[in-house]
Amino acid sequence: MSVEIEFLYFEGCLGRRKARPLLEEVLAEEGIIAPVREIRIEDHDDAVAHRFQGSPTIRIDGRDIVEQADADYDLRCRVYWVNGRPQDFPSKEMIRAAVSAARAGSEAPRGW
């Protein structure tokens, strides 16, 4: 499977340190060998230019792993809802669902 993977973050976000290893684990478990393009967001203009919805943001083939409607773009930590609770990084299941959706050619799940 040929896939483009982007990992967007800003330096002040601790969630990126948890999300990146999970992303690598899912890719390995799914047998996907692809480079992960890290994109460091520096300021508000950079956030707007990259459609950055918060750190960390993971995109597979240009699609956010958890699409957010009406999101604004700015430097901030992102909140993911996992098992009804907020956390600063996505779950392995969220990442895996996005990989599966990319394989099937469908959209990533909304919300979570």
PDB file of C-alpha atoms in Angstrom:
ATOM      1  CA  MET A   1       0.000   0.000   0.000  1.00  0.00           C
ATOM      2  CA  SER A   2       1.471   3.323  -1.065  1.00  0.00           C
ATOM      3  CA  VAL A   3       0.447   5.950   1.421  1.00  0.00           C
ATOM      4  CA  GLU A   4       1.407   9.500   2.352  1.00  0.00           C
ATOM      5  CA  ILE A   5       1.595  10.113   6.086  1.00  0.00           C
ATOM      6  CA  GLU A   6       1.983  13.512   7.726  1.00  0.00           C
ATOM      7  CA  PHE A   7       2.563  14.194  11.412  1.00  0.00           C
ATOM      8  CA  LEU A   8       1.979  17.845  12.254  1.00  0.00           C
ATOM      9  CA  TYR A   9       2.888  19.326  15.631  1.00  0.00           C
ATOM     10  CA  PHE A  10       4.216  22.325  17.450  1.00  0.00           C
ATOM     11  CA  GLU A  11       7.064  22.155  19.911  1.00  0.00           C
ATOM     12  CA  GLY A  12       5.062  22.959  23.061  1.00  0.00           C
ATOM     13  CA  CYS A  13       2.686  20.006  22.771  1.00  0.00           C
ATOM     14  CA  LEU A  14       3.363  16.975  24.947  1.00  0.00           C
ATOM     15  CA  GLY A  15       0.754  14.816  23.172  1.00  0.00           C
ATOM     16  CA  ARG A  16       3.003  14.504  20.137  1.00  0.00           C
ATOM     17  CA  ARG A  17       5.483  12.458  22.178  1.00  0.00           C
ATOM     18  CA  LYS A  18       2.746   9.905  22.875  1.00  0.00           C
ATOM     19  CA  ALA A  19       1.162   9.962  19.421  1.00  0.00           C
ATOM     20  CA  ARG A  20       4.260   9.411  17.301  1.00  0.00           C
ATOM     21  CA  PRO A  21       5.162   5.984  18.791  1.00  0.00           C
ATOM     22  CA  LEU A  22       1.524   4.874  18.463  1.00  0.00           C
ATOM     23  CA  LEU A  23       1.553   5.864  14.807  1.00  0.00           C
ATOM     24  CA  GLU A  24       4.740   3.854  14.238  1.00  0.00           C
ATOM     25  CA  GLU A  25       3.250   0.842  16.055  1.00  0.00           C
ATOM     26  CA  VAL A  26       0.093   0.856  13.933  1.00  0.00           C
ATOM     27  CA  LEU A  27       2.054   1.215  10.698  1.00  0.00           C
ATOM     28  CA  ALA A  28       4.283  -1.720  11.667  1.00  0.00           C
ATOM     29  CA  GLU A  29       1.327  -3.871  12.743  1.00  0.00           C
ATOM     30  CA  GLU A  30      -0.471  -3.112   9.488  1.00  0.00           C
ATOM     31  CA  GLY A  31       2.633  -3.838   7.412  1.00  0.00           C
ATOM     32  CA  ILE A  32       2.873  -0.330   6.036  1.00  0.00           C
ATOM     33  CA  ILE A  33       6.360   0.811   5.158  1.00  0.00           C
ATOM     34  CA  ALA A  34       6.161   4.490   4.393  1.00  0.00           C
ATOM     35  CA  PRO A  35       8.044   7.547   5.541  1.00  0.00           C
ATOM     36  CA  VAL A  36       6.263   9.818   7.988  1.00  0.00           C
ATOM     37  CA  ARG A  37       6.650  13.451   7.001  1.00  0.00           C
ATOM     38  CA  GLU A  38       7.023  15.515  10.167  1.00  0.00           C
ATOM     39  CA  ILE A  39       5.806  19.077   9.849  1.00  0.00           C
ATOM     40  CA  ARG A  40       6.673  21.454  12.665  1.00  0.00           C
ATOM     41  CA  ILE A  41       4.209  24.326  12.893  1.00  0.00           C
ATOM     42  CA  GLU A  42       5.954  27.523  13.951  1.00  0.00           C
ATOM     43  CA  ASP A  43       3.253  30.222  14.184  1.00  0.00           C
ATOM     44  CA  HIS A  44      -0.350  31.160  13.346  1.00  0.00           C
ATOM     45  CA  ASP A  45       0.392  31.804   9.660  1.00  0.00           C
ATOM     46  CA  ASP A  46       2.054  28.406   9.403  1.00  0.00           C
ATOM     47  CA  ALA A  47      -0.990  26.821  11.108  1.00  0.00           C
ATOM     48  CA  VAL A  48      -3.348  28.404   8.574  1.00  0.00           C
ATOM     49  CA  ALA A  49      -1.136  27.439   5.627  1.00  0.00           C
ATOM     50  CA  HIS A  50      -1.101  23.777   6.761  1.00  0.00           C
ATOM     51  CA  ARG A  51      -4.772  23.673   7.886  1.00  0.00           C
ATOM     52  CA  PHE A  52      -3.431  22.733  11.312  1.00  0.00           C
ATOM     53  CA  GLN A  53      -6.195  21.797  13.762  1.00  0.00           C
ATOM     54  CA  GLY A  54      -3.949  21.312  16.761  1.00  0.00           C
ATOM     55  CA  SER A  55      -1.032  19.231  17.898  1.00  0.00           C
ATOM     56  CA  PRO A  56      -0.658  16.440  17.139  1.00  0.00           C
ATOM     57  CA  THR A  57      -2.452  16.146  13.816  1.00  0.00           C
ATOM     58  CA  ILE A  58      -1.987  12.992  11.775  1.00  0.00           C
ATOM     59  CA  ARG A  59      -3.022  12.846   8.135  1.00  0.00           C
ATOM     60  CA  ILE A  60      -3.081   9.805   5.920  1.00  0.00           C
ATOM     61  CA  ASP A  61      -3.287  10.535   2.208  1.00  0.00           C
ATOM     62  CA  GLY A  62      -4.201  14.119   3.046  1.00  0.00           C
ATOM     63  CA  ARG A  63      -7.075  13.219   5.374  1.00  0.00           C
ATOM     64  CA  ASP A  64      -7.065  13.943   9.060  1.00  0.00           C
ATOM     65  CA  ILE A  65      -7.428  10.727  11.070  1.00  0.00           C
ATOM     66  CA  VAL A  66     -10.330  12.352  12.943  1.00  0.00           C
ATOM     67  CA  GLU A  67     -12.062  14.891  10.750  1.00  0.00           C
ATOM     68  CA  GLN A  68     -13.324  17.957  12.577  1.00  0.00           C
ATOM     69  CA  ALA A  69     -16.053  20.133  11.154  1.00  0.00           C
ATOM     70  CA  ASP A  70     -15.659  23.886  11.432  1.00  0.00           C
ATOM     71  CA  ALA A  71     -12.174  23.725  12.882  1.00  0.00           C
ATOM     72  CA  ASP A  72     -10.073  26.842  13.051  1.00  0.00           C
ATOM     73  CA  TYR A  73      -6.348  26.771  12.562  1.00  0.00           C
ATOM     74  CA  ASP A  74      -3.967  27.866  15.297  1.00  0.00           C
ATOM     75  CA  LEU A  75      -1.140  26.805  17.596  1.00  0.00           C
ATOM     76  CA  ARG A  76      -2.739  24.708  20.301  1.00  0.00           C
ATOM     77  CA  CYS A  77      -2.755  21.233  21.728  1.00  0.00           C
ATOM     78  CA  ARG A  78      -5.451  19.052  20.248  1.00  0.00           C
ATOM     79  CA  VAL A  79      -8.017  17.139  22.262  1.00  0.00           C
ATOM     80  CA  TYR A  80      -9.052  13.634  21.224  1.00  0.00           C
ATOM     81  CA  TRP A  81     -12.007  11.919  22.872  1.00  0.00           C
ATOM     82  CA  VAL A  82     -11.060   8.366  23.803  1.00  0.00           C
ATOM     83  CA  ASN A  83     -13.570   6.198  25.665  1.00  0.00           C
ATOM     84  CA  GLY A  84     -15.542   9.287  26.624  1.00  0.00           C
ATOM     85  CA  ARG A  85     -12.539  11.101  28.047  1.00  0.00           C
ATOM     86  CA  PRO A  86     -10.350  13.854  26.616  1.00  0.00           C
ATOM     87  CA  GLN A  87      -6.675  13.183  26.013  1.00  0.00           C
ATOM     88  CA  ASP A  88      -3.897  14.966  24.145  1.00  0.00           C
ATOM     89  CA  PHE A  89      -3.180  12.211  21.626  1.00  0.00           C
ATOM     90  CA  PRO A  90      -5.266   9.833  19.473  1.00  0.00           C
ATOM     91  CA  SER A  91      -5.771   6.188  20.345  1.00  0.00           C
ATOM     92  CA  LYS A  92      -4.253   3.339  18.368  1.00  0.00           C
ATOM     93  CA  GLU A  93      -7.799   2.456  17.309  1.00  0.00           C
ATOM     94  CA  MET A  94      -8.282   5.918  15.785  1.00  0.00           C
ATOM     95  CA  ILE A  95      -5.052   5.630  13.859  1.00  0.00           C
ATOM     96  CA  ARG A  96      -5.837   2.071  12.764  1.00  0.00           C
ATOM     97  CA  ALA A  97      -9.339   3.086  11.587  1.00  0.00           C
ATOM     98  CA  ALA A  98      -7.824   5.847   9.457  1.00  0.00           C
ATOM     99  CA  VAL A  99      -5.311   3.407   7.940  1.00  0.00           C
ATOM    100  CA  SER A 100      -8.150   0.981   7.170  1.00  0.00           C
ATOM    101  CA  ALA A 101     -10.207   3.789   5.639  1.00  0.00           C
ATOM    102  CA  ALA A 102      -7.262   4.799   3.446  1.00  0.00           C
ATOM    103  CA  ARG A 103      -6.906   1.193   2.291  1.00  0.00           C
ATOM    104  CA  ALA A 104     -10.601   1.033   1.464  1.00  0.00           C
ATOM    105  CA  GLY A 105     -10.571   4.462  -0.164  1.00  0.00           C
ATOM    106  CA  SER A 106     -13.179   5.851   2.223  1.00  0.00           C
ATOM    107  CA  GLU A 107     -13.244   8.791   4.605  1.00  0.00           C
ATOM    108  CA  ALA A 108     -11.868   8.675   8.124  1.00  0.00           C
ATOM    109  CA  PRO A 109     -14.454   8.495  10.883  1.00  0.00           C
ATOM    110  CA  ARG A 110     -15.784  11.784  12.247  1.00  0.00           C
ATOM    111  CA  GLY A 111     -15.539  12.701  15.883  1.00  0.00           C
ATOM    112  CA  TRP A 112     -14.859   9.734  18.167  1.00  0.00           C
TER     113      TRP A 112
END
